[in-house]
Coordinates of C-alpha atoms in Angstrom, one line a residue:
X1 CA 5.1 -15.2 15.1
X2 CA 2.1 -13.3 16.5
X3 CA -1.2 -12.3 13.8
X4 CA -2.8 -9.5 15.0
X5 CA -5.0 -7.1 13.4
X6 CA -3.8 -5.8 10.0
X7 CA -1.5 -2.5 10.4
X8 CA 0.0 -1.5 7.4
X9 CA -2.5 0.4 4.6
X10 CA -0.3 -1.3 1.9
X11 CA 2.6 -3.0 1.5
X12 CA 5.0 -3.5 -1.5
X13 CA 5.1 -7.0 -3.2
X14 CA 7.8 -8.8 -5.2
X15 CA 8.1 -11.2 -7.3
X16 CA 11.0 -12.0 -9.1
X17 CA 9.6 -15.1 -11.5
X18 CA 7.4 -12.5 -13.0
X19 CA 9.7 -9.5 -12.9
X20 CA 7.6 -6.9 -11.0
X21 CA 6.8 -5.1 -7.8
X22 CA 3.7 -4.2 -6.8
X23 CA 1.6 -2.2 -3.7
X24 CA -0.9 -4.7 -2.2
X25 CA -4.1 -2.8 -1.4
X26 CA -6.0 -2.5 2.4
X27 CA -7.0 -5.9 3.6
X28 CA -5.4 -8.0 0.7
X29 CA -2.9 -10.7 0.6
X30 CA -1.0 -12.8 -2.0
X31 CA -3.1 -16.1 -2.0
X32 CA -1.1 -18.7 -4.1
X33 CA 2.2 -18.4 -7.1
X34 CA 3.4 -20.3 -9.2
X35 CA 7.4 -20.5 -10.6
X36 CA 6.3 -22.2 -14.0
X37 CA 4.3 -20.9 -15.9
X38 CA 5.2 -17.4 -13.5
X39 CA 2.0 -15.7 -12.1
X40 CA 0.3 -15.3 -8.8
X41 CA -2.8 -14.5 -7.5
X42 CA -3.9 -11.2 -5.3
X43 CA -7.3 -11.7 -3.2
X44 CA -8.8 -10.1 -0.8
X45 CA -8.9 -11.2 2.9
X46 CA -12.2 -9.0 3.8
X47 CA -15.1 -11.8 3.5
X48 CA -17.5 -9.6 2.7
X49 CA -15.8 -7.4 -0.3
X50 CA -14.3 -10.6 -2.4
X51 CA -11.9 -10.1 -5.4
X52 CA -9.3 -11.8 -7.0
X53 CA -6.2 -10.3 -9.6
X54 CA -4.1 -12.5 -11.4
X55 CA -0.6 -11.5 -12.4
X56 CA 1.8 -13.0 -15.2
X57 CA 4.3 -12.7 -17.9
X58 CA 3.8 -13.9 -21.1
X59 CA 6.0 -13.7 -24.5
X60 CA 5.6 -11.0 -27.4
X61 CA 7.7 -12.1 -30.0
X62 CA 6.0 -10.0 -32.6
X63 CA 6.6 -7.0 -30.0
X64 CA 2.9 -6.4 -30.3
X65 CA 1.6 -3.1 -28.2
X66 CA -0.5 -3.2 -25.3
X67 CA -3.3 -2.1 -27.7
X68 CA -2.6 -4.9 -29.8
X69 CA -2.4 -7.8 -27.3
X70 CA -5.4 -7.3 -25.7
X71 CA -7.6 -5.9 -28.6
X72 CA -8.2 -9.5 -30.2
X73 CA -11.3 -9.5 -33.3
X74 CA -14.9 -11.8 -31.5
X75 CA -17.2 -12.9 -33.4
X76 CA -20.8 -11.9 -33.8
X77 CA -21.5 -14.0 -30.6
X78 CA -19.5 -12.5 -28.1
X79 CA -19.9 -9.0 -29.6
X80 CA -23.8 -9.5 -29.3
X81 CA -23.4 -10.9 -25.7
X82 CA -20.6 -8.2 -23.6
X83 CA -20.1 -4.9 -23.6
X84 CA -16.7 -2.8 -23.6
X85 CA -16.6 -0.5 -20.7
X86 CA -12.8 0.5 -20.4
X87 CA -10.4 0.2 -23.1
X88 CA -8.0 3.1 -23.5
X89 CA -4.5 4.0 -22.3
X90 CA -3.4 3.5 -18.5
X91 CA 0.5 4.5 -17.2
X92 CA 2.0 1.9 -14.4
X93 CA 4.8 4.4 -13.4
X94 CA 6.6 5.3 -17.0
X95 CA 5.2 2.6 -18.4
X96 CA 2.4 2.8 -20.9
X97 CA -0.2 0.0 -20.8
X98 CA -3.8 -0.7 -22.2
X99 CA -6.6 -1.5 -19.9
X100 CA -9.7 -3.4 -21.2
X101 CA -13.0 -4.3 -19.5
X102 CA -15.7 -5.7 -20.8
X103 CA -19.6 -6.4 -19.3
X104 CA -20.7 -10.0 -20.0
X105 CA -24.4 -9.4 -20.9
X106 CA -27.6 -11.6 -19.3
X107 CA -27.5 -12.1 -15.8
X108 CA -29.0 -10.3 -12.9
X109 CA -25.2 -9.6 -11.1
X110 CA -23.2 -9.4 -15.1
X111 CA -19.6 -11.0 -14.7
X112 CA -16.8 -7.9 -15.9
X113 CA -13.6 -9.0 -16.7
X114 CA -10.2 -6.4 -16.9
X115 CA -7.6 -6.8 -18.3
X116 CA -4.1 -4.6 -18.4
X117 CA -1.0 -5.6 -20.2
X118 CA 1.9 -4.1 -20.0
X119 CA 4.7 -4.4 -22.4
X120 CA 8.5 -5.2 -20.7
X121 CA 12.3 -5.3 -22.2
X122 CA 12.8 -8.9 -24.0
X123 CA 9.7 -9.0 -26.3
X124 CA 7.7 -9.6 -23.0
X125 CA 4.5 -8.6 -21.1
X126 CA 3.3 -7.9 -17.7
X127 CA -0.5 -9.4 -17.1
X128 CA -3.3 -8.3 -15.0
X129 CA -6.6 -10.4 -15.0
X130 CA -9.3 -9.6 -12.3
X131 CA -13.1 -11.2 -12.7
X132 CA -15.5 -9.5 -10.5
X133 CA -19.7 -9.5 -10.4
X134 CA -20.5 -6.5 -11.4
X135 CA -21.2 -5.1 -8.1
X136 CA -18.2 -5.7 -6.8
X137 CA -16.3 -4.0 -9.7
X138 CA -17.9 -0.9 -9.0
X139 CA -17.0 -0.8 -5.2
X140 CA -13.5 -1.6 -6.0
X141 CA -12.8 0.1 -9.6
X142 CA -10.3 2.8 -7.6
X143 CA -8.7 0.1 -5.5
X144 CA -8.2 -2.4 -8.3
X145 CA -6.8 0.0 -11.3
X146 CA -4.2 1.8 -8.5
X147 CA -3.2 -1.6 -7.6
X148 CA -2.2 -2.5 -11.0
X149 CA -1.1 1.3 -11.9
X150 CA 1.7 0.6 -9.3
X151 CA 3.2 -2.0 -11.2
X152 CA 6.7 -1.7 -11.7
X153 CA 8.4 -4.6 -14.2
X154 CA 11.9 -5.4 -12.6
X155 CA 15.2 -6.1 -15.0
X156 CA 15.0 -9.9 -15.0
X157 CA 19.1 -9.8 -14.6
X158 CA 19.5 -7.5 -12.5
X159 CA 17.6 -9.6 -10.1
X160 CA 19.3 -12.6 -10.7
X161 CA 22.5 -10.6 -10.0
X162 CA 20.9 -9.4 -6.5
X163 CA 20.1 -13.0 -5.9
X164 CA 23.8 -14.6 -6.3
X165 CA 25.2 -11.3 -4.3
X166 CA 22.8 -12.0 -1.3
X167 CA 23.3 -16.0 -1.3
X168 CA 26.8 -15.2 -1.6
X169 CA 26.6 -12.4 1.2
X170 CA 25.3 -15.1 3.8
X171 CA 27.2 -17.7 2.7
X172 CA 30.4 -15.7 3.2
X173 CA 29.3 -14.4 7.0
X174 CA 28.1 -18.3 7.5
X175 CA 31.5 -19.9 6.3
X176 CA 33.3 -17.4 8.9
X177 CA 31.2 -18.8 11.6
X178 CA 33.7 -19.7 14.6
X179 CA 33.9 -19.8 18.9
X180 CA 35.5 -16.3 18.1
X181 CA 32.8 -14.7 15.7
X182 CA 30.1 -16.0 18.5
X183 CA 31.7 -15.4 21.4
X184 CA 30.6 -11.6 21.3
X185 CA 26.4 -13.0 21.7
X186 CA 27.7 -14.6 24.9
X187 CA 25.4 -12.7 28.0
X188 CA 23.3 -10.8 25.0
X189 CA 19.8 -10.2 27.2
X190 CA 17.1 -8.6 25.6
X191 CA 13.2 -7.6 27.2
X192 CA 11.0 -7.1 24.6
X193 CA 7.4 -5.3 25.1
X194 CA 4.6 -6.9 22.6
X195 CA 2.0 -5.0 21.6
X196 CA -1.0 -4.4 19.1
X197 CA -3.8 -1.7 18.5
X198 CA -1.7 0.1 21.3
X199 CA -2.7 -2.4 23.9
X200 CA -0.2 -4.5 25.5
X201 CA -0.8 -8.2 24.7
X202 CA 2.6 -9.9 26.0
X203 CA 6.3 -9.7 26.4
X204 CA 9.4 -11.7 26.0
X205 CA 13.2 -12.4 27.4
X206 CA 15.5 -13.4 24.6
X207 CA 19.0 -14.9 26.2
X208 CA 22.7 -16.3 24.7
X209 CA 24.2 -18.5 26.8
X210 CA 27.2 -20.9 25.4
X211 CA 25.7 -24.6 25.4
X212 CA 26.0 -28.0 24.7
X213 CA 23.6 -29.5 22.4
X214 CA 21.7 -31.7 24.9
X215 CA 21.2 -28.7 27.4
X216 CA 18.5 -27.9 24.7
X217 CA 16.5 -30.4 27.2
X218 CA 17.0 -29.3 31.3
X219 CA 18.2 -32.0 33.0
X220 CA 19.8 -33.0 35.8
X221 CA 23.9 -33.8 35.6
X222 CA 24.8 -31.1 33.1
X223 CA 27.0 -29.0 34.5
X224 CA 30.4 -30.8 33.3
X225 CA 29.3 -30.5 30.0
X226 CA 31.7 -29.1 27.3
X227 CA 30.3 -26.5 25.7
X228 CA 30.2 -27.1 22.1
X229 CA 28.5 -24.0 20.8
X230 CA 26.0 -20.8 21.9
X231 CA 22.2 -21.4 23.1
X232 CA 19.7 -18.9 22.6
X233 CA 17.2 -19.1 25.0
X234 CA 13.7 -17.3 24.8
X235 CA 10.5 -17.0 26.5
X236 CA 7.4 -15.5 26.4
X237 CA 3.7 -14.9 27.6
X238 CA 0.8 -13.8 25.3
X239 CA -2.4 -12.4 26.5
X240 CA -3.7 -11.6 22.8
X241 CA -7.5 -11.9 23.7
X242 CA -7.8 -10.1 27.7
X243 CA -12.0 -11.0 27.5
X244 CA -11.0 -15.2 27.2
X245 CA -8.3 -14.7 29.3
X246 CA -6.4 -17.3 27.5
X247 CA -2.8 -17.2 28.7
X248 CA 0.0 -18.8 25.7
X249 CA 3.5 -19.6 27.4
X250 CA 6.5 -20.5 25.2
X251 CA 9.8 -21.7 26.2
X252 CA 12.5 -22.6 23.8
X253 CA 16.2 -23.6 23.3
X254 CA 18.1 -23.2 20.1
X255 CA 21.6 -24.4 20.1
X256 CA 24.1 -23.9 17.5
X257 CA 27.6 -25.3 16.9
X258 CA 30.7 -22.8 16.6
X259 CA 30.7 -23.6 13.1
X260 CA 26.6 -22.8 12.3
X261 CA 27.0 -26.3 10.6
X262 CA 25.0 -28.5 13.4
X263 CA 22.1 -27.5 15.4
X264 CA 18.9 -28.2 17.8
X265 CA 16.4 -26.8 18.9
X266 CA 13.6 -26.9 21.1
X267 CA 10.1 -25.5 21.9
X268 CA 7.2 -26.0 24.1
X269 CA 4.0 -24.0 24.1
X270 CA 1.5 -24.0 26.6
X271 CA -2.3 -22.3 26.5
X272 CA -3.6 -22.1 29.6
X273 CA -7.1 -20.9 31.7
X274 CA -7.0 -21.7 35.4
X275 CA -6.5 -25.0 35.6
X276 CA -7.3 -25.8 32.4
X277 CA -4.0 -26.5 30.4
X278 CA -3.1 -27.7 26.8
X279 CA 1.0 -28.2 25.9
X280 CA 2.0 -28.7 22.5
X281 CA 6.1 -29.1 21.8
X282 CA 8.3 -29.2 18.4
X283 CA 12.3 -30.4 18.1
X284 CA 14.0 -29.9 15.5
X285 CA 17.4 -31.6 14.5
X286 CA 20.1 -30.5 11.7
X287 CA 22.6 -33.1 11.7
X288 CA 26.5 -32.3 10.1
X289 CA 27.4 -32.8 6.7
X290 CA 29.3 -36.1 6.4
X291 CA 31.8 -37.6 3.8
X292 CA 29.3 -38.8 1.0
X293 CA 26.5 -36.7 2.1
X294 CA 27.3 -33.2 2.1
X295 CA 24.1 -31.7 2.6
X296 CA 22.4 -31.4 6.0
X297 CA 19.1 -33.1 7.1
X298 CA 16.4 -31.3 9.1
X299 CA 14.0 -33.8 11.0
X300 CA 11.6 -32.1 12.7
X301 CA 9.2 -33.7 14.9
X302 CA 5.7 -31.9 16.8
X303 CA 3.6 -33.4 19.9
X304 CA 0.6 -32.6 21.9
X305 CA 1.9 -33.4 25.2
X306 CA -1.7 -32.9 26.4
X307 CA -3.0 -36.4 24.2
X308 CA 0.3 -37.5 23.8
X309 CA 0.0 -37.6 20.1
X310 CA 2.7 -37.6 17.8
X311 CA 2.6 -36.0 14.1
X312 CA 4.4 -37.5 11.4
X313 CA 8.2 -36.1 11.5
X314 CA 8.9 -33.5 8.9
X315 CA 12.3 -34.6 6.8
X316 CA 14.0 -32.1 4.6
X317 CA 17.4 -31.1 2.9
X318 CA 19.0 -28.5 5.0
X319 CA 20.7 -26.6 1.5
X320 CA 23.2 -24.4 2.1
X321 CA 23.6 -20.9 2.8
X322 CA 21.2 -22.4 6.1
X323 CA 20.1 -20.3 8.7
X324 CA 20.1 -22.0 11.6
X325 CA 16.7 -21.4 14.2
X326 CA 19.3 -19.7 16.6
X327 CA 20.4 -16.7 14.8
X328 CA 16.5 -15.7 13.9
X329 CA 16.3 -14.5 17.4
X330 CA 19.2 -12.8 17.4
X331 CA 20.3 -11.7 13.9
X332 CA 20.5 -7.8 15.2
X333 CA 23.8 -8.4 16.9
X334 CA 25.0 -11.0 14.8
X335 CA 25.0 -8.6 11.8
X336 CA 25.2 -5.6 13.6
X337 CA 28.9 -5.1 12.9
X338 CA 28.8 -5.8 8.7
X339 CA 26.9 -3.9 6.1
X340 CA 24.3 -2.3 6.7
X341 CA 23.3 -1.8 3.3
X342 CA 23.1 -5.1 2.1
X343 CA 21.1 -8.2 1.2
X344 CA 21.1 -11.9 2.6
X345 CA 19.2 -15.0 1.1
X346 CA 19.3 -18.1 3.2
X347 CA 17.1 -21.4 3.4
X348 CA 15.5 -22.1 6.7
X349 CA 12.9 -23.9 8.3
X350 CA 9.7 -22.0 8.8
X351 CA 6.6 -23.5 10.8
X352 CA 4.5 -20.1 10.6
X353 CA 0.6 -20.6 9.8
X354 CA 0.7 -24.3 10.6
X355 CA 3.1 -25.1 8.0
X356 CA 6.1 -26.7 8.0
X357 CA 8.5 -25.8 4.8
X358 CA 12.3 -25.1 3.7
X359 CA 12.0 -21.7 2.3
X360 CA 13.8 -19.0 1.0
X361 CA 14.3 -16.1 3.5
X362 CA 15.7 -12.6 2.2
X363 CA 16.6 -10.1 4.9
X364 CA 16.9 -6.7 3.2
X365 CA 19.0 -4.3 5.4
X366 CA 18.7 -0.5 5.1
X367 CA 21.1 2.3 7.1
X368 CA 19.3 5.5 8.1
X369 CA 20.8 8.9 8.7
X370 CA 20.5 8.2 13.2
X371 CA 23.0 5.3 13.2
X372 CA 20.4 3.1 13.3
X373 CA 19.4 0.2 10.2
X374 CA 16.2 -1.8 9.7
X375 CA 15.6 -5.4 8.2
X376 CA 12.7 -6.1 5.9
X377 CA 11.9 -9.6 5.9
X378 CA 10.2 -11.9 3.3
X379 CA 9.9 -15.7 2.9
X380 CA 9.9 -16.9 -0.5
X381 CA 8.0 -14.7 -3.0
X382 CA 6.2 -13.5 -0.5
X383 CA 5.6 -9.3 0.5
X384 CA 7.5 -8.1 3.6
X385 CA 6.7 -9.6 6.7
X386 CA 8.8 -8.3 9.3
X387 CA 10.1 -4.2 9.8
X388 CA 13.3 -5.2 12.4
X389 CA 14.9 -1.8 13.2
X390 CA 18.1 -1.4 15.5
X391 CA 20.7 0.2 17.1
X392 CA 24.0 0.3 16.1
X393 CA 24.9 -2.3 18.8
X394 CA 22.1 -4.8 17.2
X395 CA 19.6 -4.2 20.0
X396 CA 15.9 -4.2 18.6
X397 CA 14.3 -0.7 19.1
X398 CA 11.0 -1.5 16.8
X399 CA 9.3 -4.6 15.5
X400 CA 6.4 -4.5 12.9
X401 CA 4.8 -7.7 12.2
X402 CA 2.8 -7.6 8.8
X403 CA -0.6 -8.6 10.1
X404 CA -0.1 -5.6 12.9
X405 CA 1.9 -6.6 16.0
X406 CA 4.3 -4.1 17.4
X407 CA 7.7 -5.1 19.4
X408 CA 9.8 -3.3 21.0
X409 CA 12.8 -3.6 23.5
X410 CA 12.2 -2.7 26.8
X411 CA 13.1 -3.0 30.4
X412 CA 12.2 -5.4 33.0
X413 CA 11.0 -2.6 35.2
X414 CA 8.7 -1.5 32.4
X415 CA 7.0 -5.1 31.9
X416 CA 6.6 -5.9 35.9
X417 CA 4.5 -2.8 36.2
X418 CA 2.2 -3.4 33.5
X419 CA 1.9 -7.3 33.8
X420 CA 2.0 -8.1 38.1
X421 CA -1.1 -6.6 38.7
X422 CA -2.8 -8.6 36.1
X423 CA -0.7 -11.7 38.4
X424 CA 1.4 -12.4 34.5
X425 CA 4.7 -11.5 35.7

């Protein structure tokens, strides 16, 4: 997906090892997590302003209060060498916490380190750490102590029931797959305008077209194929910097079997300048579950077509509920029709940031009062990434990427007259 400039002034986080959510501040991202022990780390992505928060849970058996936990007896040493600059009573929501800072004494830029526990159901606690020079403590004091006022613990079974109902929402509309349940996708066309600080950077033609899975590679002789299951074609052109004048092409063809339980995919990106031309191309397989091996296996292999350099494959366990590459183009019509209300958690493949992983993807789904509903997306423990909002029918009316990109359907007519007099059409 595109990053673009950062849009959003915050954006909510959750993590369900730990038990909370939380509101990310301006220009900050969740930098690294950890299932066991649970924690993860807040920074800041603004080089110049540097900070760091760590979040955890811990155990209080002795159902200690905040006070308690974090008001712990030092010795003459430490009490001759560090200050106390906050320690008193903070709310996060309802809940009452204790927030304690202290100034380490005897250098020119003194290290202060907060701290702000907050005690949860189960003999538990919530932890926030941050270490900051002192300079940069007092720039961000305001930003740091609403971050962790916005703490809100989450009931640790509650959100293991909302995890089995959303695994078990998608594996129930993945087990129904069939030629009847995707024959409605067949001839869905969609324009899509792609924009960012109001400027338009690119577009894109998202297409369903039934398929067999070699017509994921054009070639001559197909024609008398039998078509085995739905492709989803898309392509697109980027402009995202108009002063290099760096052009991005992709093409790609994800095919799916009737039954969701086989699929293929292709991709080739090119960068171009003039004559100047750089190609890079992944393909990915998901081969059926046989008799012995029920789960699927994802191969995935990448090439610069420009060297002619192969990476190393990636290899991975396809775990079920899967989401195949297909229906993330097209998951407005596909779930247009169910409830709109609802949750899904799938595994998929995900290649964003120059990564290649099998994650855990949670679409959220919300109704509004206008017929219309919105996905919030999120991979893993990660904080929303996508803002998907359609119509009743599935078509996409608004896209809002988390690091600031905009899409939104459009027409062709629209496109041509922004994009042939800059010869892109």
């Amino acid at each position: 997906m595109l990053s673009i400039a950062t849009l959003w002034s915050s954006s909510i986080y959750q993590n369900g090892d730990i038990g909370l959510k939380i509101d990310l501040p301006t220009e900050s991202r969740v930098s690294s997590t950890s299932k066991s022990p649970p924690f993860c780390m807040i920074s800041s992505s603004n080089p110049s302003n540097i900070w760091h928060l760590r979040l955890e849970r811990g155990i209080n058996p002795n159902a200690k209060t905040a006070n308690e936990l974090l008001n712990v007896p030092q010795d003459d040493y430490f009490s001759d060498h560090q200050a106390v600059i906050e320690n008193r009573s903070m709310f996060a929501g309802a809940v009452e916490g204790w927030l304690h800072a202290i100034e380490q004494r005897g250098a020119e830029n003194p290290l202060v380190i907060v701290r702000f526990a907050l005690p949860i159901d189960g003999d538990q606690f919530i932890l926030a750490t941050g270490r900051f020079l002192r300079s940069s403590w007092d720039t961000n004091t305001e930003t740091i102590l609403n971050c962790m006022q916005s703490i809100r613990p989450l009931d640790p079974v509650k959100l293991v029931r909302d995890k089995l109902k959303g695994l078990e929402n998608s594996t129930t509309i993945l087990s129904s797959l069939n030629k009847d349940i995707l024959k409605p996708l067949i001839g869905f066309q969609e324009w899509r305008r792609i924009q960012s600080n109001e400027e338009d950077i690119g577009y894109a033609l998202v297409q369903v077209s039934t398929g067999n899975i070699e017509e994921v590679e054009i070639r001559d002789g197909q024609e008398d194929l039998a078509k085995t299951g739905i492709i989803v074609t898309v392509r697109s052109r980027l402009l995202p910097n108009e002063a290099t004048g760096v052009v991005i092409d992709s093409f790609g063809r994800y095919w799916v079997s009737w039954d969701g339980k086989e699929s293929r995919w292709s991709n080739r990106v090119t960068r171009w300048l003039e004559k100047a031309k750089a190609t890079e191309s992944e393909t990915g397989i998901r081969n059926r579950p046989e008799i012995g091996s029920p789960k699927s296996r994802i191969i995935v292999i990448q090439q610069d077509l420009t060297s002619d350099i192969i990476k190393p494959p990636f290899k991975g366990l396809a775990e079920d509920p899967w989401l195949p590459r297909a229906f993330v183009w097209v998951l407005g019509p596909l779930l247009a029709s169910g409830d709109h209300d609802s949750t899904y958690i799938w595994m998929t493949y995900e290649n964003s940031n120059e990564q290649q992983i099998i994650a855990t993807r949670t679409d959220s789904l919300h109704a509004d009062d206008n017929g219309n509903w919105t996905i919030e997306t999120h991979v893993g423990e990660g904080e929303v990434i996508l803002w998907s909002t359609f119509d009743s029918q599935g078509s996409l009316l608004k896209q809002v990427q988390k690091d600031g990109a905009i899409v939104t359907g459009t027409t062709p007519e629209t496109l041509r007259a922004i994009w042939e007099p800059k010869n892109l059409w």
